């Protein structure tokens, strides 16, 4: 998971793309969001766009974006039984799938 930020605003006000890459199938979900969207809204989008399509994930690799290290996100994934793995700072190859999808 990663974010492409600082994009020009769309007519709906979106300025960020949330990239969610599936390591198994090499498919990706590109979801438009606003950089200011709060974690509860992102959680709803995640449930709608990811969980409904793919089911509960075994693990997630993401960078150390504050959204992904928040207590809310950790609690949600813990409740779902999903393991959270954080990539090492300045080593984007850990999460290379989302980088290659962009």
PDB file of N, CA and C in Angstrom:
ATOM      1  N   UNK A   1       0.839  -1.170   0.000  1.00  0.00           N
ATOM      2  CA  UNK A   1       0.000   0.000   0.000  1.00  0.00           C
ATOM      3  C   UNK A   1       0.882   1.229   0.000  1.00  0.00           C
ATOM      4  N   UNK A   2       0.451   2.199  -0.765  1.00  0.00           N
ATOM      5  CA  UNK A   2       1.190   3.449  -0.817  1.00  0.00           C
ATOM      6  C   UNK A   2       0.252   4.533  -1.331  1.00  0.00           C
ATOM      7  N   UNK A   3       0.677   5.765  -1.200  1.00  0.00           N
ATOM      8  CA  UNK A   3      -0.086   6.908  -1.672  1.00  0.00           C
ATOM      9  C   UNK A   3       0.718   7.665  -2.715  1.00  0.00           C
ATOM     10  N   UNK A   4       0.046   8.096  -3.780  1.00  0.00           N
ATOM     11  CA  UNK A   4       0.624   9.036  -4.730  1.00  0.00           C
ATOM     12  C   UNK A   4      -0.046  10.363  -4.399  1.00  0.00           C
ATOM     13  N   UNK A   5       0.739  11.308  -3.909  1.00  0.00           N
ATOM     14  CA  UNK A   5       0.179  12.556  -3.393  1.00  0.00           C
ATOM     15  C   UNK A   5       0.561  13.754  -4.258  1.00  0.00           C
ATOM     16  N   UNK A   6       0.011  14.879  -3.880  1.00  0.00           N
ATOM     17  CA  UNK A   6       0.303  16.173  -4.516  1.00  0.00           C
ATOM     18  C   UNK A   6      -0.095  16.210  -5.990  1.00  0.00           C
ATOM     19  N   UNK A   7      -1.151  15.492  -6.336  1.00  0.00           N
ATOM     20  CA  UNK A   7      -1.663  15.511  -7.701  1.00  0.00           C
ATOM     21  C   UNK A   7      -2.581  16.715  -7.877  1.00  0.00           C
ATOM     22  N   UNK A   8      -2.787  17.179  -9.112  1.00  0.00           N
ATOM     23  CA  UNK A   8      -3.769  18.243  -9.330  1.00  0.00           C
ATOM     24  C   UNK A   8      -5.151  17.744  -8.914  1.00  0.00           C
ATOM     25  N   UNK A   9      -5.939  18.615  -8.325  1.00  0.00           N
ATOM     26  CA  UNK A   9      -7.272  18.212  -7.861  1.00  0.00           C
ATOM     27  C   UNK A   9      -8.177  17.880  -9.040  1.00  0.00           C
ATOM     28  N   UNK A  10      -8.922  16.788  -8.871  1.00  0.00           N
ATOM     29  CA  UNK A  10      -9.920  16.414  -9.873  1.00  0.00           C
ATOM     30  C   UNK A  10     -11.163  17.271  -9.662  1.00  0.00           C
ATOM     31  N   UNK A  11     -12.132  17.129 -10.539  1.00  0.00           N
ATOM     32  CA  UNK A  11     -13.372  17.902 -10.398  1.00  0.00           C
ATOM     33  C   UNK A  11     -14.129  17.528  -9.124  1.00  0.00           C
ATOM     34  N   UNK A  12     -13.881  16.314  -8.582  1.00  0.00           N
ATOM     35  CA  UNK A  12     -14.512  15.890  -7.328  1.00  0.00           C
ATOM     36  C   UNK A  12     -13.654  16.246  -6.112  1.00  0.00           C
ATOM     37  N   UNK A  13     -12.496  16.868  -6.335  1.00  0.00           N
ATOM     38  CA  UNK A  13     -11.640  17.291  -5.234  1.00  0.00           C
ATOM     39  C   UNK A  13     -10.585  16.282  -4.815  1.00  0.00           C
ATOM     40  N   UNK A  14     -10.453  15.182  -5.550  1.00  0.00           N
ATOM     41  CA  UNK A  14      -9.434  14.188  -5.212  1.00  0.00           C
ATOM     42  C   UNK A  14      -8.055  14.702  -5.625  1.00  0.00           C
ATOM     43  N   UNK A  15      -7.067  14.498  -4.747  1.00  0.00           N
ATOM     44  CA  UNK A  15      -5.705  14.938  -5.044  1.00  0.00           C
ATOM     45  C   UNK A  15      -4.658  13.870  -4.725  1.00  0.00           C
ATOM     46  N   UNK A  16      -5.121  12.664  -4.401  1.00  0.00           N
ATOM     47  CA  UNK A  16      -4.237  11.570  -4.007  1.00  0.00           C
ATOM     48  C   UNK A  16      -4.789  10.260  -4.562  1.00  0.00           C
ATOM     49  N   UNK A  17      -3.888   9.354  -4.916  1.00  0.00           N
ATOM     50  CA  UNK A  17      -4.281   8.007  -5.335  1.00  0.00           C
ATOM     51  C   UNK A  17      -3.736   7.029  -4.303  1.00  0.00           C
ATOM     52  N   UNK A  18      -4.612   6.174  -3.794  1.00  0.00           N
ATOM     53  CA  UNK A  18      -4.212   5.121  -2.861  1.00  0.00           C
ATOM     54  C   UNK A  18      -3.982   3.866  -3.695  1.00  0.00           C
ATOM     55  N   UNK A  19      -2.746   3.384  -3.713  1.00  0.00           N
ATOM     56  CA  UNK A  19      -2.368   2.213  -4.500  1.00  0.00           C
ATOM     57  C   UNK A  19      -2.312   1.005  -3.574  1.00  0.00           C
ATOM     58  N   UNK A  20      -3.105   0.000  -3.894  1.00  0.00           N
ATOM     59  CA  UNK A  20      -3.132  -1.240  -3.116  1.00  0.00           C
ATOM     60  C   UNK A  20      -2.811  -2.368  -4.092  1.00  0.00           C
ATOM     61  N   UNK A  21      -1.619  -2.945  -3.953  1.00  0.00           N
ATOM     62  CA  UNK A  21      -1.156  -3.979  -4.881  1.00  0.00           C
ATOM     63  C   UNK A  21      -1.264  -5.352  -4.237  1.00  0.00           C
ATOM     64  N   UNK A  22      -1.741  -6.316  -5.018  1.00  0.00           N
ATOM     65  CA  UNK A  22      -1.835  -7.709  -4.580  1.00  0.00           C
ATOM     66  C   UNK A  22      -0.560  -8.422  -5.011  1.00  0.00           C
ATOM     67  N   UNK A  23       0.219  -8.888  -4.048  1.00  0.00           N
ATOM     68  CA  UNK A  23       1.496  -9.538  -4.362  1.00  0.00           C
ATOM     69  C   UNK A  23       1.305 -10.869  -5.081  1.00  0.00           C
ATOM     70  N   UNK A  24       0.199 -11.539  -4.860  1.00  0.00           N
ATOM     71  CA  UNK A  24      -0.028 -12.844  -5.479  1.00  0.00           C
ATOM     72  C   UNK A  24      -0.405 -12.718  -6.953  1.00  0.00           C
ATOM     73  N   UNK A  25      -1.423 -11.914  -7.228  1.00  0.00           N
ATOM     74  CA  UNK A  25      -1.929 -11.811  -8.597  1.00  0.00           C
ATOM     75  C   UNK A  25      -1.281 -10.690  -9.395  1.00  0.00           C
ATOM     76  N   UNK A  26      -0.507  -9.843  -8.718  1.00  0.00           N
ATOM     77  CA  UNK A  26       0.135  -8.679  -9.346  1.00  0.00           C
ATOM     78  C   UNK A  26      -0.885  -7.655  -9.832  1.00  0.00           C
ATOM     79  N   UNK A  27      -2.108  -7.748  -9.352  1.00  0.00           N
ATOM     80  CA  UNK A  27      -3.117  -6.759  -9.712  1.00  0.00           C
ATOM     81  C   UNK A  27      -3.037  -5.598  -8.724  1.00  0.00           C
ATOM     82  N   UNK A  28      -3.637  -4.494  -9.097  1.00  0.00           N
ATOM     83  CA  UNK A  28      -3.607  -3.325  -8.222  1.00  0.00           C
ATOM     84  C   UNK A  28      -4.958  -2.631  -8.236  1.00  0.00           C
ATOM     85  N   UNK A  29      -5.261  -2.017  -7.124  1.00  0.00           N
ATOM     86  CA  UNK A  29      -6.457  -1.190  -6.994  1.00  0.00           C
ATOM     87  C   UNK A  29      -5.966   0.241  -6.830  1.00  0.00           C
ATOM     88  N   UNK A  30      -6.462   1.140  -7.659  1.00  0.00           N
ATOM     89  CA  UNK A  30      -6.109   2.552  -7.583  1.00  0.00           C
ATOM     90  C   UNK A  30      -7.360   3.305  -7.148  1.00  0.00           C
ATOM     91  N   UNK A  31      -7.324   3.846  -5.954  1.00  0.00           N
ATOM     92  CA  UNK A  31      -8.501   4.497  -5.394  1.00  0.00           C
ATOM     93  C   UNK A  31      -8.234   5.986  -5.193  1.00  0.00           C
ATOM     94  N   UNK A  32      -9.053   6.843  -5.802  1.00  0.00           N
ATOM     95  CA  UNK A  32      -8.861   8.277  -5.583  1.00  0.00           C
ATOM     96  C   UNK A  32      -9.348   8.668  -4.189  1.00  0.00           C
ATOM     97  N   UNK A  33      -8.541   9.454  -3.501  1.00  0.00           N
ATOM     98  CA  UNK A  33      -8.907   9.969  -2.180  1.00  0.00           C
ATOM     99  C   UNK A  33      -8.436  11.416  -2.082  1.00  0.00           C
ATOM    100  N   UNK A  34      -8.794  12.047  -0.999  1.00  0.00           N
ATOM    101  CA  UNK A  34      -8.281  13.382  -0.704  1.00  0.00           C
ATOM    102  C   UNK A  34      -7.163  13.239   0.322  1.00  0.00           C
ATOM    103  N   UNK A  35      -6.127  14.015   0.168  1.00  0.00           N
ATOM    104  CA  UNK A  35      -5.000  13.926   1.099  1.00  0.00           C
ATOM    105  C   UNK A  35      -5.443  14.182   2.533  1.00  0.00           C
ATOM    106  N   UNK A  36      -6.520  14.918   2.702  1.00  0.00           N
ATOM    107  CA  UNK A  36      -7.011  15.254   4.042  1.00  0.00           C
ATOM    108  C   UNK A  36      -8.012  14.244   4.596  1.00  0.00           C
ATOM    109  N   UNK A  37      -8.346  13.205   3.826  1.00  0.00           N
ATOM    110  CA  UNK A  37      -9.297  12.199   4.315  1.00  0.00           C
ATOM    111  C   UNK A  37      -8.786  11.574   5.608  1.00  0.00           C
ATOM    112  N   UNK A  38      -9.678  11.431   6.558  1.00  0.00           N
ATOM    113  CA  UNK A  38      -9.309  10.854   7.849  1.00  0.00           C
ATOM    114  C   UNK A  38      -9.304   9.336   7.776  1.00  0.00           C
ATOM    115  N   UNK A  39      -8.695   8.729   8.771  1.00  0.00           N
ATOM    116  CA  UNK A  39      -8.515   7.280   8.780  1.00  0.00           C
ATOM    117  C   UNK A  39      -9.837   6.524   8.776  1.00  0.00           C
ATOM    118  N   UNK A  40     -10.874   7.040   9.406  1.00  0.00           N
ATOM    119  CA  UNK A  40     -12.148   6.319   9.406  1.00  0.00           C
ATOM    120  C   UNK A  40     -12.722   6.227   7.992  1.00  0.00           C
ATOM    121  N   UNK A  41     -12.541   7.276   7.194  1.00  0.00           N
ATOM    122  CA  UNK A  41     -13.005   7.225   5.804  1.00  0.00           C
ATOM    123  C   UNK A  41     -12.159   6.238   5.000  1.00  0.00           C
ATOM    124  N   UNK A  42     -10.846   6.245   5.220  1.00  0.00           N
ATOM    125  CA  UNK A  42      -9.976   5.297   4.520  1.00  0.00           C
ATOM    126  C   UNK A  42     -10.316   3.865   4.899  1.00  0.00           C
ATOM    127  N   UNK A  43     -10.682   3.643   6.143  1.00  0.00           N
ATOM    128  CA  UNK A  43     -11.072   2.295   6.581  1.00  0.00           C
ATOM    129  C   UNK A  43     -12.327   1.841   5.844  1.00  0.00           C
ATOM    130  N   UNK A  44     -13.301   2.734   5.677  1.00  0.00           N
ATOM    131  CA  UNK A  44     -14.517   2.386   4.932  1.00  0.00           C
ATOM    132  C   UNK A  44     -14.191   2.067   3.471  1.00  0.00           C
ATOM    133  N   UNK A  45     -13.314   2.878   2.879  1.00  0.00           N
ATOM    134  CA  UNK A  45     -12.901   2.624   1.495  1.00  0.00           C
ATOM    135  C   UNK A  45     -12.192   1.279   1.404  1.00  0.00           C
ATOM    136  N   UNK A  46     -11.311   1.000   2.362  1.00  0.00           N
ATOM    137  CA  UNK A  46     -10.566  -0.262   2.394  1.00  0.00           C
ATOM    138  C   UNK A  46     -11.522  -1.451   2.478  1.00  0.00           C
ATOM    139  N   UNK A  47     -12.509  -1.365   3.357  1.00  0.00           N
ATOM    140  CA  UNK A  47     -13.478  -2.457   3.492  1.00  0.00           C
ATOM    141  C   UNK A  47     -14.271  -2.645   2.202  1.00  0.00           C
ATOM    142  N   UNK A  48     -14.670  -1.536   1.579  1.00  0.00           N
ATOM    143  CA  UNK A  48     -15.475  -1.604   0.359  1.00  0.00           C
ATOM    144  C   UNK A  48     -14.661  -2.065  -0.849  1.00  0.00           C
ATOM    145  N   UNK A  49     -13.467  -1.519  -1.021  1.00  0.00           N
ATOM    146  CA  UNK A  49     -12.683  -1.782  -2.230  1.00  0.00           C
ATOM    147  C   UNK A  49     -11.795  -3.020  -2.143  1.00  0.00           C
ATOM    148  N   UNK A  50     -11.326  -3.363  -0.952  1.00  0.00           N
ATOM    149  CA  UNK A  50     -10.379  -4.475  -0.833  1.00  0.00           C
ATOM    150  C   UNK A  50     -11.034  -5.712  -0.232  1.00  0.00           C
ATOM    151  N   UNK A  51     -11.602  -5.578   0.944  1.00  0.00           N
ATOM    152  CA  UNK A  51     -12.162  -6.740   1.642  1.00  0.00           C
ATOM    153  C   UNK A  51     -13.306  -7.365   0.846  1.00  0.00           C
ATOM    154  N   UNK A  52     -14.172  -6.549   0.251  1.00  0.00           N
ATOM    155  CA  UNK A  52     -15.289  -7.117  -0.508  1.00  0.00           C
ATOM    156  C   UNK A  52     -14.825  -7.819  -1.779  1.00  0.00           C
ATOM    157  N   UNK A  53     -13.702  -7.401  -2.350  1.00  0.00           N
ATOM    158  CA  UNK A  53     -13.182  -8.031  -3.574  1.00  0.00           C
ATOM    159  C   UNK A  53     -12.304  -9.241  -3.294  1.00  0.00           C
ATOM    160  N   UNK A  54     -11.459  -9.133  -2.268  1.00  0.00           N
ATOM    161  CA  UNK A  54     -10.426 -10.143  -2.048  1.00  0.00           C
ATOM    162  C   UNK A  54     -10.558 -10.896  -0.737  1.00  0.00           C
ATOM    163  N   UNK A  55     -11.454 -10.475   0.126  1.00  0.00           N
ATOM    164  CA  UNK A  55     -11.553 -11.088   1.443  1.00  0.00           C
ATOM    165  C   UNK A  55     -10.521 -10.492   2.387  1.00  0.00           C
ATOM    166  N   UNK A  56     -10.449 -11.038   3.576  1.00  0.00           N
ATOM    167  CA  UNK A  56      -9.514 -10.530   4.581  1.00  0.00           C
ATOM    168  C   UNK A  56      -8.102 -10.939   4.186  1.00  0.00           C
ATOM    169  N   UNK A  57      -7.202  -9.983   4.214  1.00  0.00           N
ATOM    170  CA  UNK A  57      -5.829 -10.219   3.793  1.00  0.00           C
ATOM    171  C   UNK A  57      -5.020 -10.885   4.895  1.00  0.00           C
ATOM    172  N   UNK A  58      -4.055 -11.704   4.490  1.00  0.00           N
ATOM    173  CA  UNK A  58      -3.169 -12.368   5.445  1.00  0.00           C
ATOM    174  C   UNK A  58      -2.164 -11.369   5.992  1.00  0.00           C
ATOM    175  N   UNK A  59      -1.580 -10.560   5.094  1.00  0.00           N
ATOM    176  CA  UNK A  59      -0.607  -9.560   5.536  1.00  0.00           C
ATOM    177  C   UNK A  59      -0.650  -8.352   4.619  1.00  0.00           C
ATOM    178  N   UNK A  60      -0.162  -7.242   5.151  1.00  0.00           N
ATOM    179  CA  UNK A  60      -0.072  -5.995   4.403  1.00  0.00           C
ATOM    180  C   UNK A  60       1.331  -5.450   4.604  1.00  0.00           C
ATOM    181  N   UNK A  61       1.981  -5.078   3.508  1.00  0.00           N
ATOM    182  CA  UNK A  61       3.257  -4.369   3.587  1.00  0.00           C
ATOM    183  C   UNK A  61       2.986  -2.932   3.178  1.00  0.00           C
ATOM    184  N   UNK A  62       3.406  -2.001   4.008  1.00  0.00           N
ATOM    185  CA  UNK A  62       3.228  -0.590   3.687  1.00  0.00           C
ATOM    186  C   UNK A  62       4.412   0.193   4.214  1.00  0.00           C
ATOM    187  N   UNK A  63       4.523   1.424   3.724  1.00  0.00           N
ATOM    188  CA  UNK A  63       5.564   2.278   4.260  1.00  0.00           C
ATOM    189  C   UNK A  63       5.113   2.784   5.630  1.00  0.00           C
ATOM    190  N   UNK A  64       5.887   3.612   6.221  1.00  0.00           N
ATOM    191  CA  UNK A  64       5.578   4.093   7.570  1.00  0.00           C
ATOM    192  C   UNK A  64       4.779   5.396   7.542  1.00  0.00           C
ATOM    193  N   UNK A  65       3.885   5.493   6.587  1.00  0.00           N
ATOM    194  CA  UNK A  65       2.993   6.640   6.529  1.00  0.00           C
ATOM    195  C   UNK A  65       2.216   6.701   7.840  1.00  0.00           C
ATOM    196  N   UNK A  66       2.062   7.894   8.413  1.00  0.00           N
ATOM    197  CA  UNK A  66       1.342   8.001   9.695  1.00  0.00           C
ATOM    198  C   UNK A  66      -0.034   7.343   9.693  1.00  0.00           C
ATOM    199  N   UNK A  67      -0.688   7.300   8.551  1.00  0.00           N
ATOM    200  CA  UNK A  67      -1.996   6.645   8.492  1.00  0.00           C
ATOM    201  C   UNK A  67      -1.874   5.152   8.769  1.00  0.00           C
ATOM    202  N   UNK A  68      -0.790   4.533   8.289  1.00  0.00           N
ATOM    203  CA  UNK A  68      -0.628   3.092   8.445  1.00  0.00           C
ATOM    204  C   UNK A  68      -0.067   2.692   9.799  1.00  0.00           C
ATOM    205  N   UNK A  69       0.513   3.628  10.525  1.00  0.00           N
ATOM    206  CA  UNK A  69       1.051   3.292  11.848  1.00  0.00           C
ATOM    207  C   UNK A  69       0.133   3.786  12.963  1.00  0.00           C
ATOM    208  N   UNK A  70      -1.033   4.296  12.599  1.00  0.00           N
ATOM    209  CA  UNK A  70      -1.968   4.797  13.609  1.00  0.00           C
ATOM    210  C   UNK A  70      -2.576   3.650  14.413  1.00  0.00           C
ATOM    211  N   UNK A  71      -2.981   3.966  15.619  1.00  0.00           N
ATOM    212  CA  UNK A  71      -3.639   2.972  16.474  1.00  0.00           C
ATOM    213  C   UNK A  71      -4.920   2.457  15.830  1.00  0.00           C
ATOM    214  N   UNK A  72      -5.655   3.344  15.173  1.00  0.00           N
ATOM    215  CA  UNK A  72      -6.911   2.954  14.537  1.00  0.00           C
ATOM    216  C   UNK A  72      -6.657   1.882  13.475  1.00  0.00           C
ATOM    217  N   UNK A  73      -5.697   2.134  12.584  1.00  0.00           N
ATOM    218  CA  UNK A  73      -5.387   1.183  11.509  1.00  0.00           C
ATOM    219  C   UNK A  73      -4.895  -0.137  12.088  1.00  0.00           C
ATOM    220  N   UNK A  74      -4.006  -0.053  13.082  1.00  0.00           N
ATOM    221  CA  UNK A  74      -3.491  -1.264  13.718  1.00  0.00           C
ATOM    222  C   UNK A  74      -4.590  -2.070  14.386  1.00  0.00           C
ATOM    223  N   UNK A  75      -5.499  -1.382  15.070  1.00  0.00           N
ATOM    224  CA  UNK A  75      -6.612  -2.062  15.741  1.00  0.00           C
ATOM    225  C   UNK A  75      -7.552  -2.719  14.734  1.00  0.00           C
ATOM    226  N   UNK A  76      -7.812  -2.020  13.626  1.00  0.00           N
ATOM    227  CA  UNK A  76      -8.674  -2.583  12.583  1.00  0.00           C
ATOM    228  C   UNK A  76      -8.058  -3.857  12.015  1.00  0.00           C
ATOM    229  N   UNK A  77      -6.786  -3.805  11.677  1.00  0.00           N
ATOM    230  CA  UNK A  77      -6.128  -4.975  11.095  1.00  0.00           C
ATOM    231  C   UNK A  77      -5.998  -6.105  12.111  1.00  0.00           C
ATOM    232  N   UNK A  78      -5.765  -5.758  13.357  1.00  0.00           N
ATOM    233  CA  UNK A  78      -5.702  -6.773  14.412  1.00  0.00           C
ATOM    234  C   UNK A  78      -7.052  -7.483  14.545  1.00  0.00           C
ATOM    235  N   UNK A  79      -8.133  -6.705  14.502  1.00  0.00           N
ATOM    236  CA  UNK A  79      -9.475  -7.291  14.600  1.00  0.00           C
ATOM    237  C   UNK A  79      -9.764  -8.205  13.408  1.00  0.00           C
ATOM    238  N   UNK A  80      -9.219  -7.856  12.242  1.00  0.00           N
ATOM    239  CA  UNK A  80      -9.421  -8.674  11.044  1.00  0.00           C
ATOM    240  C   UNK A  80      -8.464  -9.862  10.989  1.00  0.00           C
ATOM    241  N   UNK A  81      -7.435  -9.838  11.829  1.00  0.00           N
ATOM    242  CA  UNK A  81      -6.451 -10.917  11.822  1.00  0.00           C
ATOM    243  C   UNK A  81      -5.389 -10.755  10.749  1.00  0.00           C
ATOM    244  N   UNK A  82      -5.181  -9.537  10.291  1.00  0.00           N
ATOM    245  CA  UNK A  82      -4.196  -9.251   9.252  1.00  0.00           C
ATOM    246  C   UNK A  82      -2.891  -8.795   9.883  1.00  0.00           C
ATOM    247  N   UNK A  83      -1.778  -9.380   9.423  1.00  0.00           N
ATOM    248  CA  UNK A  83      -0.456  -9.000   9.930  1.00  0.00           C
ATOM    249  C   UNK A  83       0.012  -7.743   9.197  1.00  0.00           C
ATOM    250  N   UNK A  84       0.500  -6.764   9.950  1.00  0.00           N
ATOM    251  CA  UNK A  84       1.027  -5.537   9.362  1.00  0.00           C
ATOM    252  C   UNK A  84       2.543  -5.595   9.339  1.00  0.00           C
ATOM    253  N   UNK A  85       3.124  -5.438   8.166  1.00  0.00           N
ATOM    254  CA  UNK A  85       4.573  -5.380   8.007  1.00  0.00           C
ATOM    255  C   UNK A  85       4.919  -4.013   7.441  1.00  0.00           C
ATOM    256  N   UNK A  86       5.840  -3.326   8.098  1.00  0.00           N
ATOM    257  CA  UNK A  86       6.248  -1.999   7.645  1.00  0.00           C
ATOM    258  C   UNK A  86       7.571  -2.103   6.903  1.00  0.00           C
ATOM    259  N   UNK A  87       7.652  -1.389   5.793  1.00  0.00           N
ATOM    260  CA  UNK A  87       8.914  -1.364   5.060  1.00  0.00           C
ATOM    261  C   UNK A  87       9.910  -0.504   5.830  1.00  0.00           C
ATOM    262  N   UNK A  88      11.172  -0.757   5.598  1.00  0.00           N
ATOM    263  CA  UNK A  88      12.232  -0.007   6.251  1.00  0.00           C
ATOM    264  C   UNK A  88      12.382   1.342   5.570  1.00  0.00           C
ATOM    265  N   UNK A  89      12.619   2.367   6.347  1.00  0.00           N
ATOM    266  CA  UNK A  89      12.782   3.712   5.797  1.00  0.00           C
ATOM    267  C   UNK A  89      13.885   3.724   4.746  1.00  0.00           C
ATOM    268  N   UNK A  90      13.629   4.410   3.652  1.00  0.00           N
ATOM    269  CA  UNK A  90      14.569   4.571   2.543  1.00  0.00           C
ATOM    270  C   UNK A  90      14.906   3.258   1.837  1.00  0.00           C
ATOM    271  N   UNK A  91      14.066   2.252   2.006  1.00  0.00           N
ATOM    272  CA  UNK A  91      14.219   0.990   1.291  1.00  0.00           C
ATOM    273  C   UNK A  91      12.895   0.640   0.620  1.00  0.00           C
ATOM    274  N   UNK A  92      12.515   1.410  -0.402  1.00  0.00           N
ATOM    275  CA  UNK A  92      11.210   1.177  -1.035  1.00  0.00           C
ATOM    276  C   UNK A  92      11.093  -0.177  -1.711  1.00  0.00           C
ATOM    277  N   UNK A  93      12.222  -0.867  -1.930  1.00  0.00           N
ATOM    278  CA  UNK A  93      12.123  -2.177  -2.575  1.00  0.00           C
ATOM    279  C   UNK A  93      11.355  -3.172  -1.726  1.00  0.00           C
ATOM    280  N   UNK A  94      11.229  -2.913  -0.421  1.00  0.00           N
ATOM    281  CA  UNK A  94      10.430  -3.782   0.439  1.00  0.00           C
ATOM    282  C   UNK A  94       8.994  -3.824  -0.049  1.00  0.00           C
ATOM    283  N   UNK A  95       8.504  -2.672  -0.472  1.00  0.00           N
ATOM    284  CA  UNK A  95       7.140  -2.565  -0.980  1.00  0.00           C
ATOM    285  C   UNK A  95       7.185  -2.293  -2.481  1.00  0.00           C
ATOM    286  N   UNK A  96       8.069  -2.955  -3.175  1.00  0.00           N
ATOM    287  CA  UNK A  96       8.286  -2.685  -4.586  1.00  0.00           C
ATOM    288  C   UNK A  96       7.086  -2.907  -5.470  1.00  0.00           C
ATOM    289  N   UNK A  97       6.164  -3.761  -5.072  1.00  0.00           N
ATOM    290  CA  UNK A  97       5.006  -4.033  -5.918  1.00  0.00           C
ATOM    291  C   UNK A  97       4.195  -2.775  -6.155  1.00  0.00           C
ATOM    292  N   UNK A  98       3.913  -2.006  -5.103  1.00  0.00           N
ATOM    293  CA  UNK A  98       3.123  -0.791  -5.307  1.00  0.00           C
ATOM    294  C   UNK A  98       3.924   0.247  -6.070  1.00  0.00           C
ATOM    295  N   UNK A  99       5.231   0.293  -5.885  1.00  0.00           N
ATOM    296  CA  UNK A  99       6.057   1.250  -6.618  1.00  0.00           C
ATOM    297  C   UNK A  99       6.048   0.926  -8.112  1.00  0.00           C
ATOM    298  N   UNK A 100       6.096  -0.353  -8.474  1.00  0.00           N
ATOM    299  CA  UNK A 100       6.089  -0.742  -9.881  1.00  0.00           C
ATOM    300  C   UNK A 100       4.726  -0.523 -10.523  1.00  0.00           C
ATOM    301  N   UNK A 101       3.682  -0.479  -9.714  1.00  0.00           N
ATOM    302  CA  UNK A 101       2.332  -0.318 -10.247  1.00  0.00           C
ATOM    303  C   UNK A 101       2.028   1.124 -10.607  1.00  0.00           C
ATOM    304  N   UNK A 102       2.766   2.035 -10.030  1.00  0.00           N
ATOM    305  CA  UNK A 102       2.473   3.462 -10.205  1.00  0.00           C
ATOM    306  C   UNK A 102       2.925   3.953 -11.551  1.00  0.00           C
TER     307      UNK A 102
END
